[in-house]
PDB file of C-alpha atoms and ligand atoms in Angstrom:
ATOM      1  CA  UNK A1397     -31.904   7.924 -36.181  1.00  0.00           C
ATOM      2  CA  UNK A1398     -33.525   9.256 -32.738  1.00  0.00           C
ATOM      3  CA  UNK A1399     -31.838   6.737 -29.723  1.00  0.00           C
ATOM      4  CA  UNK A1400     -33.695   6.749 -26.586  1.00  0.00           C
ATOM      5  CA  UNK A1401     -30.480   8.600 -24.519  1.00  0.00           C
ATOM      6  CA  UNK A1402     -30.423  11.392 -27.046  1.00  0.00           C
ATOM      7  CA  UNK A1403     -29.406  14.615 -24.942  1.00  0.00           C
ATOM      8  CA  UNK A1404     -28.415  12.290 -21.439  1.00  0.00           C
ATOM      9  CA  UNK A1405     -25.225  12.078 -19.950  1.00  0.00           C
ATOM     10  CA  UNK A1406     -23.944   8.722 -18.011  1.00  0.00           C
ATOM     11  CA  UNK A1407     -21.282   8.336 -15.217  1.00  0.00           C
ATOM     12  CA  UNK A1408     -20.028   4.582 -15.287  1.00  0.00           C
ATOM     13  CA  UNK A1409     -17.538   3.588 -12.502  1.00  0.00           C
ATOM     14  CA  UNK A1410     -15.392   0.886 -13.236  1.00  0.00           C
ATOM     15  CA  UNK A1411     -15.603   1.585 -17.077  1.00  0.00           C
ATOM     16  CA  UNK A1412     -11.829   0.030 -18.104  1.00  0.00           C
ATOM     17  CA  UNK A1413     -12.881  -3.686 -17.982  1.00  0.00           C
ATOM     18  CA  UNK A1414     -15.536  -6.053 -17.443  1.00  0.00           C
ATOM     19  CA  UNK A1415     -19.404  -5.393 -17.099  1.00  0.00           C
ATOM     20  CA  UNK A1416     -18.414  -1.411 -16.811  1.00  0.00           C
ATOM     21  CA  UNK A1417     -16.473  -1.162 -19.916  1.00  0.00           C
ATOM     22  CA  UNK A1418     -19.664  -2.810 -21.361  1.00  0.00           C
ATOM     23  CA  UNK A1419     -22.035  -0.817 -20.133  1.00  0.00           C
ATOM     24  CA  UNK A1420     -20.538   2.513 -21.237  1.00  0.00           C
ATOM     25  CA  UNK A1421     -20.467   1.080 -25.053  1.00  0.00           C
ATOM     26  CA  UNK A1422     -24.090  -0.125 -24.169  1.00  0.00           C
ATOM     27  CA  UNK A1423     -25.462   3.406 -22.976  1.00  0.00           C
ATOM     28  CA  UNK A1424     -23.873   5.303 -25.800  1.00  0.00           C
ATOM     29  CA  UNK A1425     -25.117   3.295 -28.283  1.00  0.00           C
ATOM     30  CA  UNK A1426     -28.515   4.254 -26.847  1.00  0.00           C
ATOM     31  CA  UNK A1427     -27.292   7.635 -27.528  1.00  0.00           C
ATOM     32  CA  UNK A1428     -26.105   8.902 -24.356  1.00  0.00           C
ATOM     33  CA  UNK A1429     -22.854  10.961 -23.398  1.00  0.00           C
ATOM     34  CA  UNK A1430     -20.849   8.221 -21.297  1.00  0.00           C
ATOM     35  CA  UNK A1431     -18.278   9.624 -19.053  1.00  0.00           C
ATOM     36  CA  UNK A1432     -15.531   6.940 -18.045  1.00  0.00           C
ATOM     37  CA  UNK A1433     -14.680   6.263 -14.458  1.00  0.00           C
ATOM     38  CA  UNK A1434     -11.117   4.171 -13.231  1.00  0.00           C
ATOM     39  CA  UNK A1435      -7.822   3.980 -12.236  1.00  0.00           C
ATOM     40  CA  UNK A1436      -6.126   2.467 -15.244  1.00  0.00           C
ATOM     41  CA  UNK A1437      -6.748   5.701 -17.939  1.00  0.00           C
ATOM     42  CA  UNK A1438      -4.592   3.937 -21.167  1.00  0.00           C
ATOM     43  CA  UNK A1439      -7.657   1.464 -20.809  1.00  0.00           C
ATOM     44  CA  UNK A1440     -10.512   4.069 -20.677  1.00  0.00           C
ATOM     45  CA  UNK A1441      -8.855   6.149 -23.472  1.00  0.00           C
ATOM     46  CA  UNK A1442      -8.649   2.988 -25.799  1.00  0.00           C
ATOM     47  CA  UNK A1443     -12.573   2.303 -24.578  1.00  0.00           C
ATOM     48  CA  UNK A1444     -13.268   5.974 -25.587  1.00  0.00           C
ATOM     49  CA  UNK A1445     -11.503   5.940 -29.096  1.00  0.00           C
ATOM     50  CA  UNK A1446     -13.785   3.444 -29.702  1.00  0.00           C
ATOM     51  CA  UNK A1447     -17.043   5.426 -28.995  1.00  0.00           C
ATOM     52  CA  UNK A1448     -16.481   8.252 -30.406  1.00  0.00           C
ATOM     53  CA  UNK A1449     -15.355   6.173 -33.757  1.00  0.00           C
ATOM     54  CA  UNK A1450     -18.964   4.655 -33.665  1.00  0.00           C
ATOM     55  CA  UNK A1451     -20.130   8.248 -33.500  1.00  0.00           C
ATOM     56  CA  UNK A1452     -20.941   8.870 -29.924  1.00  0.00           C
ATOM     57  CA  UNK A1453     -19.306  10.646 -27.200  1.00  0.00           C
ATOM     58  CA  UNK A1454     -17.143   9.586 -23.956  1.00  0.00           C
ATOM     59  CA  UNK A1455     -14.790  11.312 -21.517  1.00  0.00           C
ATOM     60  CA  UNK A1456     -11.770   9.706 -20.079  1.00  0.00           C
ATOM     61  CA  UNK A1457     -11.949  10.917 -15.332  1.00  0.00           C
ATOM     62  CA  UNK A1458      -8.794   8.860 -14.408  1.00  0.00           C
ATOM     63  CA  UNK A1459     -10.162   8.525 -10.445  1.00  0.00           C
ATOM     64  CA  UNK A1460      -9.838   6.269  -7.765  1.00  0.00           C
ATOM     65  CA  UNK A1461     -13.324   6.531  -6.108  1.00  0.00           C
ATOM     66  CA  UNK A1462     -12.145   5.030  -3.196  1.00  0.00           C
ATOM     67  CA  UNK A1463     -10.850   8.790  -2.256  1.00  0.00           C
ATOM     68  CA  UNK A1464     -13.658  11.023  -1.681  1.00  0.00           C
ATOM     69  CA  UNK A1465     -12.271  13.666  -3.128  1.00  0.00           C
ATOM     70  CA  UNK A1466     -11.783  11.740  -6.537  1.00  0.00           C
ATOM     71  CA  UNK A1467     -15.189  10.332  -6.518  1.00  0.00           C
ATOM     72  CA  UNK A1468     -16.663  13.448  -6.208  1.00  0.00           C
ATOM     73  CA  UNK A1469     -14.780  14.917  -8.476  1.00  0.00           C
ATOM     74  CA  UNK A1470     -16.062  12.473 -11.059  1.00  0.00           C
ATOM     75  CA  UNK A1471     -19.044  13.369 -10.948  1.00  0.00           C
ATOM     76  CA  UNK A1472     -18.219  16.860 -10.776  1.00  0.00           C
ATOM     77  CA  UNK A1473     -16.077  16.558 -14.051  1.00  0.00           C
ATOM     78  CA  UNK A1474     -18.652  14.980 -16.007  1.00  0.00           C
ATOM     79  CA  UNK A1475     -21.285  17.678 -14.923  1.00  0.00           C
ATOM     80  CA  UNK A1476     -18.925  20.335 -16.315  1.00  0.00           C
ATOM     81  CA  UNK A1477     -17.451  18.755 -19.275  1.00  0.00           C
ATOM     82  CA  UNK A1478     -20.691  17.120 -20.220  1.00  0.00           C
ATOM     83  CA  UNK A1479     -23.131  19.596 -19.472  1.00  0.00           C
ATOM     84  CA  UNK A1480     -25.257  17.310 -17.089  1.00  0.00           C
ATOM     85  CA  UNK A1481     -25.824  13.767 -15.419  1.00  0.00           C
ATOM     86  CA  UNK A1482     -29.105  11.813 -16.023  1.00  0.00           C
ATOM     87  CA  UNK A1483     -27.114   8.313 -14.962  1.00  0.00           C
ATOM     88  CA  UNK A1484     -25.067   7.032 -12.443  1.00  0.00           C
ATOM     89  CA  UNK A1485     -23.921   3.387 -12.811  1.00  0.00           C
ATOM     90  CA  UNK A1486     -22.544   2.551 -10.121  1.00  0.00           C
ATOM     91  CA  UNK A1487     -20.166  -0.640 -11.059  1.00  0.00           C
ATOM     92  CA  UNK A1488     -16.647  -0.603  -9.958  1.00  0.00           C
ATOM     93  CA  UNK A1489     -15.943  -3.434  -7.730  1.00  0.00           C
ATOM     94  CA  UNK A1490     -14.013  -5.717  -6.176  1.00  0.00           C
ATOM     95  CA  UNK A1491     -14.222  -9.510  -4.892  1.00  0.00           C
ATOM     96  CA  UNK A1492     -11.683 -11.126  -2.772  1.00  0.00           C
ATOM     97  CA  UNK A1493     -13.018 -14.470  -1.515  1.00  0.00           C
ATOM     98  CA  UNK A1494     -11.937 -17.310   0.942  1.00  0.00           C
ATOM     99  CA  UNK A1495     -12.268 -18.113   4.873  1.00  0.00           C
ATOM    100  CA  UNK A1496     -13.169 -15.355   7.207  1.00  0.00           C
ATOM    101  CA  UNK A1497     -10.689 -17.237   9.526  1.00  0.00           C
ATOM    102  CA  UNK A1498      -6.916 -15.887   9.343  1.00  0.00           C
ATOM    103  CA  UNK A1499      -8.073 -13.455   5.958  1.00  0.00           C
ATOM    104  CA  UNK A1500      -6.340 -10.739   5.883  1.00  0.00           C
ATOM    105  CA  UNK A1501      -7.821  -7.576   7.093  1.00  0.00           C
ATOM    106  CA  UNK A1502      -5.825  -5.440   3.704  1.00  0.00           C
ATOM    107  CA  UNK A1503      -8.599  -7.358   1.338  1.00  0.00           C
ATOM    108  CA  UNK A1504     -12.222  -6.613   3.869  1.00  0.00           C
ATOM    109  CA  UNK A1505     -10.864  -2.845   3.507  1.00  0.00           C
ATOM    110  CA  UNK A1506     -10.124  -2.968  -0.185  1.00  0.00           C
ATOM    111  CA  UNK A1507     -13.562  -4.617  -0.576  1.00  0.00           C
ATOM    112  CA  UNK A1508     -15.506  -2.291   2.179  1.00  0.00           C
ATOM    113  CA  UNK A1509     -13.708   0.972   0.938  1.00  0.00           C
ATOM    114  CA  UNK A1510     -14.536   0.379  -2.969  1.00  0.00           C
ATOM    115  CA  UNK A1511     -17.873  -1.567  -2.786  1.00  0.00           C
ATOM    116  CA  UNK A1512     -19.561   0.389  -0.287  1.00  0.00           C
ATOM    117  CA  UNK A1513     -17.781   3.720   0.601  1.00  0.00           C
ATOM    118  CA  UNK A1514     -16.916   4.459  -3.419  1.00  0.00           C
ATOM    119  CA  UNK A1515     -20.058   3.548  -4.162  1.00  0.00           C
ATOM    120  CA  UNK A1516     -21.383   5.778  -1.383  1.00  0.00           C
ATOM    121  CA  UNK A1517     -19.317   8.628  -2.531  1.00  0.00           C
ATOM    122  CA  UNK A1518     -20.901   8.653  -6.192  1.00  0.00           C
ATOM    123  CA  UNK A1519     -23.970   7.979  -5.037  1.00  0.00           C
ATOM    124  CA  UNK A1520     -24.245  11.115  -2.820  1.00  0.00           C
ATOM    125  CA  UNK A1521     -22.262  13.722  -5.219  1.00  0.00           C
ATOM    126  CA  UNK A1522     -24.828  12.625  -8.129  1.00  0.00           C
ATOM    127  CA  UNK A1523     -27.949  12.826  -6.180  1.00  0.00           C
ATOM    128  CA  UNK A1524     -28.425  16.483  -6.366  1.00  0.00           C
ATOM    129  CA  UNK A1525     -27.357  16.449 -10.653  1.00  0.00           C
ATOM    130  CA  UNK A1526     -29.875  13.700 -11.058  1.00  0.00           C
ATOM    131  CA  UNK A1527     -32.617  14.767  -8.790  1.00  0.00           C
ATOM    132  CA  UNK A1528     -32.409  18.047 -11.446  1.00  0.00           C
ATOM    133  CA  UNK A1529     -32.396  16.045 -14.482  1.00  0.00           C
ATOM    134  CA  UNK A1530     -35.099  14.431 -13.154  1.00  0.00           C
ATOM    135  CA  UNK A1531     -37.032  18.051 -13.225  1.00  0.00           C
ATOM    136  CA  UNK A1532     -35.676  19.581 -16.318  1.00  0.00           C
ATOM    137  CA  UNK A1533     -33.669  16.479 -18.678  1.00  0.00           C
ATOM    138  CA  UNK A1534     -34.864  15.162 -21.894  1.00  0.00           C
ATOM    139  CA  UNK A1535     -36.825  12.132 -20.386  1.00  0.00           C
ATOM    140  CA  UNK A1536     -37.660  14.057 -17.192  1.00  0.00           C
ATOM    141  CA  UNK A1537     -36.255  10.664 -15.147  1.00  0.00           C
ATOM    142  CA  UNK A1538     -33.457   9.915 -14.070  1.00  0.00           C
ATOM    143  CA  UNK A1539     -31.444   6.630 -12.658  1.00  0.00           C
ATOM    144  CA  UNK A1540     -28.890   5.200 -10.594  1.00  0.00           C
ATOM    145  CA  UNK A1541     -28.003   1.414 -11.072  1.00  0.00           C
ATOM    146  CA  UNK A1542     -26.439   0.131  -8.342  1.00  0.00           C
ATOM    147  CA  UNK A1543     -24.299  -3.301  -8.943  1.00  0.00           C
ATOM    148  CA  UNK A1544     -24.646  -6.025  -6.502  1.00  0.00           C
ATOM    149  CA  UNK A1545     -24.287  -9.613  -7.167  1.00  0.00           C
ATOM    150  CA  UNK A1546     -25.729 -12.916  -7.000  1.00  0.00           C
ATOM    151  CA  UNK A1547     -23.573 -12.659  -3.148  1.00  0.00           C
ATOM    152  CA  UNK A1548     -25.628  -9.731  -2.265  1.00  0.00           C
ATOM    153  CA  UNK A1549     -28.890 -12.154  -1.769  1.00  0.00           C
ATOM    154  CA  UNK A1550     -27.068 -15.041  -0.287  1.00  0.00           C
ATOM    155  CA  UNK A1551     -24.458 -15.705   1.653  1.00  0.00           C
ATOM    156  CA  UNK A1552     -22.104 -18.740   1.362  1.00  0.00           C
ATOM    157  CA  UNK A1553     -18.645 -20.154   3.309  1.00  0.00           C
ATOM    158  CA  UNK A1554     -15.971 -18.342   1.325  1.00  0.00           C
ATOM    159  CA  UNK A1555     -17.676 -15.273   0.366  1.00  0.00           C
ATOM    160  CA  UNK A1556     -18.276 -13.399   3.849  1.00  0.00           C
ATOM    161  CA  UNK A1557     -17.212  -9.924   3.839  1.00  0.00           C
ATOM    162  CA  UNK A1558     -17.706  -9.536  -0.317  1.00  0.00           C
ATOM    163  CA  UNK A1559     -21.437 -10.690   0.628  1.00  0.00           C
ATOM    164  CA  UNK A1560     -21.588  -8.056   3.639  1.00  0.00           C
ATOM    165  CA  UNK A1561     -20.322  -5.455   0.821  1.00  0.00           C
ATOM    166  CA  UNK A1562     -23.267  -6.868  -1.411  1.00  0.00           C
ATOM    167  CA  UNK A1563     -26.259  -6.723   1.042  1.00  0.00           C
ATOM    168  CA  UNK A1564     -25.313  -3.666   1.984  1.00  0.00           C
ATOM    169  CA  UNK A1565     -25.750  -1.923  -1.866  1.00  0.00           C
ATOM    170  CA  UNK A1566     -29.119  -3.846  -1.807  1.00  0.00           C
ATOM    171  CA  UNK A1567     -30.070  -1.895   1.203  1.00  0.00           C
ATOM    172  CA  UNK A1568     -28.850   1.332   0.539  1.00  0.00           C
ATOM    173  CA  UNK A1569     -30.377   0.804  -2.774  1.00  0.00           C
ATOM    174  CA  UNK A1570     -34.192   0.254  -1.689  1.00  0.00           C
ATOM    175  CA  UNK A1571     -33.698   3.080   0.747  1.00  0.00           C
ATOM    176  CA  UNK A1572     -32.664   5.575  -1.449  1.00  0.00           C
ATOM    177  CA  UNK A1573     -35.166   3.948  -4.285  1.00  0.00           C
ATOM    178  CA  UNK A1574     -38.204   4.238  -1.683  1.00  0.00           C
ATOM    179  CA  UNK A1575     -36.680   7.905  -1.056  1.00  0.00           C
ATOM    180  CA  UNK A1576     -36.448   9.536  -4.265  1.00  0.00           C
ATOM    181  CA  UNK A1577     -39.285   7.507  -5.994  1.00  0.00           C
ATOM    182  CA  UNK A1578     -41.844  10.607  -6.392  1.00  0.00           C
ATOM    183  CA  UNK A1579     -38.745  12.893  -8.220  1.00  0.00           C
ATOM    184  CA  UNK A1580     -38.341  10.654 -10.837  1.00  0.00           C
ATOM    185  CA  UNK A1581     -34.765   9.196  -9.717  1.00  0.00           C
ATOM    186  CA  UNK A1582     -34.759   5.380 -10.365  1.00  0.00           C
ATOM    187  CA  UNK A1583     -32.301   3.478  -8.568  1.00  0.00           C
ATOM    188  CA  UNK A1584     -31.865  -0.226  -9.440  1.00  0.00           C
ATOM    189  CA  UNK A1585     -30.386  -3.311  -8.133  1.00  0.00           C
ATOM    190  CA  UNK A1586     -28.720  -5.194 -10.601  1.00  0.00           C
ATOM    191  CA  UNK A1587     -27.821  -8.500  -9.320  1.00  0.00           C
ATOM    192  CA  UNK A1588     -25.472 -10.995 -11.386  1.00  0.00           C
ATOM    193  CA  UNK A1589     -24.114 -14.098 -11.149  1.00  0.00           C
ATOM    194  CA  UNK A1590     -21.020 -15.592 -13.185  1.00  0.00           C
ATOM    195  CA  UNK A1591     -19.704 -13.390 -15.664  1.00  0.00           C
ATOM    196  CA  UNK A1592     -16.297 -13.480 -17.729  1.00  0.00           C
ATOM    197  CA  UNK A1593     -14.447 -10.151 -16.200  1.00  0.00           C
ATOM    198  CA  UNK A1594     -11.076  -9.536 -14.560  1.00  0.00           C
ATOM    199  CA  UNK A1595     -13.047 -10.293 -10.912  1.00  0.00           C
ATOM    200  CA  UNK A1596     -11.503 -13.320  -9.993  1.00  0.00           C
ATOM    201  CA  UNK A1597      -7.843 -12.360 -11.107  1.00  0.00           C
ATOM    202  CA  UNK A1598      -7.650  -9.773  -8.088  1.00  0.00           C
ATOM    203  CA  UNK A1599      -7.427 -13.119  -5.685  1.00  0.00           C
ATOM    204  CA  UNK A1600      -4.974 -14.555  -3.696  1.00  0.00           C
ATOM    205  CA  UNK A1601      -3.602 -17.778  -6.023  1.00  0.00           C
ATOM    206  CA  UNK A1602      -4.561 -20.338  -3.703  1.00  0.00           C
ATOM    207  CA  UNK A1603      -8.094 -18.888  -3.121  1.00  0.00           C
ATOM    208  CA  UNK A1604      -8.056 -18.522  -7.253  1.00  0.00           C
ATOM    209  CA  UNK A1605      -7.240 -22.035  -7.734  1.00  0.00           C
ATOM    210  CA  UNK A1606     -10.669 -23.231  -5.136  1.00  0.00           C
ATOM    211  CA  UNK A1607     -12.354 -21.073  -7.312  1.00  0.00           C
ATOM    212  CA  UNK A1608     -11.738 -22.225 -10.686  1.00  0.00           C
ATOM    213  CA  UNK A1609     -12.813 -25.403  -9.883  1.00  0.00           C
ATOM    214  CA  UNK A1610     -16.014 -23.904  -9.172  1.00  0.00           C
ATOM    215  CA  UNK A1611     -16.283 -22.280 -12.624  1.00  0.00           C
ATOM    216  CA  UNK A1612     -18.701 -23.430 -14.761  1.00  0.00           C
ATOM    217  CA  UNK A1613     -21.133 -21.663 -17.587  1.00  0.00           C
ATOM    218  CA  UNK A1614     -20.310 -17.844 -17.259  1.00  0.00           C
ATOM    219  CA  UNK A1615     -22.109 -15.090 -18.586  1.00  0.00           C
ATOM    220  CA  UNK A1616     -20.438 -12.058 -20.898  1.00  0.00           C
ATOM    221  CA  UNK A1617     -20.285  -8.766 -19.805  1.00  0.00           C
ATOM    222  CA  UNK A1618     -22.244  -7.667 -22.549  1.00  0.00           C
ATOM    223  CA  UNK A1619     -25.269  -9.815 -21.183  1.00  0.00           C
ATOM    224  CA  UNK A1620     -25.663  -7.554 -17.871  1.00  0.00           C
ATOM    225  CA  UNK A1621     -24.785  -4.422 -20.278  1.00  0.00           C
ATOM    226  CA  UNK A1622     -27.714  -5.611 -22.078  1.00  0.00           C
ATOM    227  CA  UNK A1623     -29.725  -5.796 -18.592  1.00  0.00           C
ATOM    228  CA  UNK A1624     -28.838  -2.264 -17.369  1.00  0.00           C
ATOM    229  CA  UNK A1625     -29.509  -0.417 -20.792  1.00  0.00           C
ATOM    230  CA  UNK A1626     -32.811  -2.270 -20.618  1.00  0.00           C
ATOM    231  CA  UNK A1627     -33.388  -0.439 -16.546  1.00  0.00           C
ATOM    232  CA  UNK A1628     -32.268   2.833 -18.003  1.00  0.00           C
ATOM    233  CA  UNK A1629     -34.218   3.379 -21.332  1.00  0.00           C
ATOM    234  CA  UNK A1630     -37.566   2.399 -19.844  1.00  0.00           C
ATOM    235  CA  UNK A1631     -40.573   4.987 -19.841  1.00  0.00           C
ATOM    236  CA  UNK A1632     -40.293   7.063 -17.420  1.00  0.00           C
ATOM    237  CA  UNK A1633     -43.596   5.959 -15.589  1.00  0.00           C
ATOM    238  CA  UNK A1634     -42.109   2.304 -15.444  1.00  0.00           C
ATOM    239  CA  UNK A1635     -38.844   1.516 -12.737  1.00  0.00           C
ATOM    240  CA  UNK A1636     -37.181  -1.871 -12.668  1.00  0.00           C
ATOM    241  CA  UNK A1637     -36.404  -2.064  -9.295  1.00  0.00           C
ATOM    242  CA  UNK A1638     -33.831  -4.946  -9.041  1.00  0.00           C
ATOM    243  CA  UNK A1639     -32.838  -7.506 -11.449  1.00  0.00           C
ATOM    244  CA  UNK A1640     -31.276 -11.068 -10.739  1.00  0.00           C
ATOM    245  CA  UNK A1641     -29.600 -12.379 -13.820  1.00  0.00           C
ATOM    246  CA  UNK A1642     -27.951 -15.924 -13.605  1.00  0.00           C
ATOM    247  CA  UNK A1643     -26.058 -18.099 -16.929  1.00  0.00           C
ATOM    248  CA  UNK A1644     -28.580 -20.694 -17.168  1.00  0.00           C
ATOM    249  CA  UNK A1645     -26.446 -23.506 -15.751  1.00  0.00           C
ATOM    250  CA  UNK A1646     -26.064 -22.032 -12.569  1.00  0.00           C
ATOM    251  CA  UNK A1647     -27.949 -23.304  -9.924  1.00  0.00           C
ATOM    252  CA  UNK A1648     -27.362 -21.019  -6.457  1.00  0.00           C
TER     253      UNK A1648
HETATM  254  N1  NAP B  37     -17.962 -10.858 -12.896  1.00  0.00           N
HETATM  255  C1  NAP B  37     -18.869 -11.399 -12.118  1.00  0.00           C
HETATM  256  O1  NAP B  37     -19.051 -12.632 -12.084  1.00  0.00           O
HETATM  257  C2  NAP B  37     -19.727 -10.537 -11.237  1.00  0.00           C
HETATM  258  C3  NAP B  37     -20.806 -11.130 -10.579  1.00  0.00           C
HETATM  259  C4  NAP B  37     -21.580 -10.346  -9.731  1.00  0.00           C
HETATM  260  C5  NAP B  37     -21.298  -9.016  -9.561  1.00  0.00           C
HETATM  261  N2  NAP B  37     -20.249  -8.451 -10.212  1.00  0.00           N
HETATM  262  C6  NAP B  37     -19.969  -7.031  -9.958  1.00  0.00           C
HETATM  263  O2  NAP B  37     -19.805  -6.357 -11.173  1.00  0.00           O
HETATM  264  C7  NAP B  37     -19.039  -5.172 -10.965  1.00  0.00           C
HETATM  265  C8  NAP B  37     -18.001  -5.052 -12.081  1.00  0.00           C
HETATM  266  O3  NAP B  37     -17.078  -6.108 -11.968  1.00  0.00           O
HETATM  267  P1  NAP B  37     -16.500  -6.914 -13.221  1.00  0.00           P
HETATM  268  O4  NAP B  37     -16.968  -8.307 -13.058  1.00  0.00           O
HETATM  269  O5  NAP B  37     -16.751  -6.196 -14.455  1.00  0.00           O
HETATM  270  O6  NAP B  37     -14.935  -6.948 -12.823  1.00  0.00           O
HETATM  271  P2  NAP B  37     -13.654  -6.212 -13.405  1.00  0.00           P
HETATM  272  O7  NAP B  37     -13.457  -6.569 -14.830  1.00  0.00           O
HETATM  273  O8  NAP B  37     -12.560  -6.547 -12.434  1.00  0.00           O
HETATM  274  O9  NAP B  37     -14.014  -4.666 -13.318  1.00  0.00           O
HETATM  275  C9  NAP B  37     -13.895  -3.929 -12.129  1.00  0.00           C
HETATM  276  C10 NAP B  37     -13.789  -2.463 -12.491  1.00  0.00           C
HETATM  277  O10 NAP B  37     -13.698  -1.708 -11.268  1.00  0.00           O
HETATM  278  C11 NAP B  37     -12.648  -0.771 -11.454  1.00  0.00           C
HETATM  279  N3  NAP B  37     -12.057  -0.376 -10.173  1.00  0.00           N
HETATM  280  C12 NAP B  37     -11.397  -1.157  -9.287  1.00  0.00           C
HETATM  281  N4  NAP B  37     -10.974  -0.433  -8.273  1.00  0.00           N
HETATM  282  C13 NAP B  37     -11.343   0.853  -8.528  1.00  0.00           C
HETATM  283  C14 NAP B  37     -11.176   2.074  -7.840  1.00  0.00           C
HETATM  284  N5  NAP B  37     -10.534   2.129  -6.665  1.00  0.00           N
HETATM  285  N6  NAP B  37     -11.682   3.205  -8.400  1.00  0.00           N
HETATM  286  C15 NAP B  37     -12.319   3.156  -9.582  1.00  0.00           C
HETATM  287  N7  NAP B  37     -12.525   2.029 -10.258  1.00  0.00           N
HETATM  288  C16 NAP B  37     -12.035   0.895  -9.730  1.00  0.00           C
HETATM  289  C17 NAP B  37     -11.640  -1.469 -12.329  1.00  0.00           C
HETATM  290  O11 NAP B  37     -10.828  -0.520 -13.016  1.00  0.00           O
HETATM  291  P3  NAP B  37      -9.362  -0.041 -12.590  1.00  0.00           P
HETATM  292  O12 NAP B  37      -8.639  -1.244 -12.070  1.00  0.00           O
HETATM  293  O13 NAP B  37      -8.815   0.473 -13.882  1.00  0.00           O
HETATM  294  O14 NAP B  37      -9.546   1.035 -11.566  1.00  0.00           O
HETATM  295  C18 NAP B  37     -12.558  -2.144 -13.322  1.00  0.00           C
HETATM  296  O15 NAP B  37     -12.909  -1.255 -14.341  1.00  0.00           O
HETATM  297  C19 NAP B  37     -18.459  -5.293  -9.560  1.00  0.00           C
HETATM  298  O16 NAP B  37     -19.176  -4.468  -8.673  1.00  0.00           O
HETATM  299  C20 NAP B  37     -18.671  -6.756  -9.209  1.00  0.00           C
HETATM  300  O17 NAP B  37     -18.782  -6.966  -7.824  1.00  0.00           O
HETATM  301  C21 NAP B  37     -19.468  -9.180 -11.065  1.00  0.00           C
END
């Protein structure tokens, strides 16, 4: 049966757990060509085995898009091993939460270098593959999806520099979207808010333990995977700009 990514090709960042590791399955059961993007490869290779058992097709780029060079050569692998690049989600992230006062400065750079310059690096290595799919790919449009968060609208006490990271993919993203609009490259905001993923595990215990009280009706990461293969198989005369996606229960 014809799926609407027949013939596309998909970079996911952030593809060995979490709301990445669902979106690849997502996009290549639409049909596309997912490559795999993360540090941890035993993951991505276990994600892979099971694409290509449903029939479809994924490559394993062990990369740590923090380092330019790796980021770009993501992208760079995928073009040549895949043929092409129609998709860029741009997903891999991290949150590290708690007072401004006394953090330490080691978590703002992990969150600064990986949510904005990784996501930076992608960004600008797959412009010029997608800006040509856009011209001469099977749906003659092309998209980047750009992962923010609930954080990236508003700010709170606790969340400071991961909601700096956050606003600052929102307004990259509306640039670039108000940029490349006429040549047929989408580029979406994807906004959610409490999902089930590894995300919280990354922080400190006593900043985990203010959180988890907090916790209350989470999303799965299948439910934003649903969201972003919604953006990306849309006609091509129709872009979903941003999308804000809460559980139901959750109130801010
Ligand atoms: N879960 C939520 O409630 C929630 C809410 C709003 C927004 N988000 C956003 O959703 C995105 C995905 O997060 P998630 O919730 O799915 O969390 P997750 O399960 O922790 O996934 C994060 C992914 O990023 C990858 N990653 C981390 N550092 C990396 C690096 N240096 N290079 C390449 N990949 C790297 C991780 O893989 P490796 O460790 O293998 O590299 C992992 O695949 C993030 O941008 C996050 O901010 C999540």
């Amino acid at each position: 049966m014809k799926q609407t990514l027949d013939g596309t090709v998909a970079l996911v960042t952030g593809a060995s757990s979490g709301i990445g590791a669902a979106t690849a399955s997502a996009l290549a059961a639409q049909g596309a060509a997912v490559a795999l993007a993360a540090r941890r490869a035993d993951r991505l290779e276990s994600l892979a085995g099971d694409i290509r058992a449903a029939g479809g097709t994924a490559l394993v780029i062990e990369s740590d898009v923090t380092d330019e060079q790796q980021a770009t050569g993501a992208v760079a692998r995928t073009v040549a091993e895949l043929g092409r690049l129609d998709t860029l989600i741009n997903n891999a992230g991290v949150m590290l939460l708690g007072p401004v006062v006394d953090a330490p400065l080691s978590e703002w750079q992990r969150m600064v270098d990986l949510n904005v310059l990784g996501l930076l690096y992608c960004a600008h290595a797959a412009l010029p593959h997608l800006l040509r799919a856009a011209q001469d790919g099977p749906r003659q449009v092309a998209d980047m999806v750009n992962i923010s968060s609930v954080a990236g609208r508003a700010a709170r006490a606790g969340n400071g520099v991961y909601s700096l990271t956050k606003f600052g993919v929102g307004a990259f993203s509306e640039s670039l979207r108000q940029e490349v609009a006429k040549r047929y490259v989408r580029v979406s905001l994807v906004e959610p808010g409490a999902t089930a993923t590894e995300l919280a595990t990354h922080n400190r215990p006593e900043v985990l333990e203010s959180i988890r009280s907090q916790f209350g009706q989470r999303m799965e990461a299948a439910d934003i995977a649903d969201a972003v293969a919604y953006i990306v198989t849309r006609p091509r005369h129709v872009a979903v700009n941003e999308m804000l996606i809460r559980p139901t229960e959750q109130e801010r």
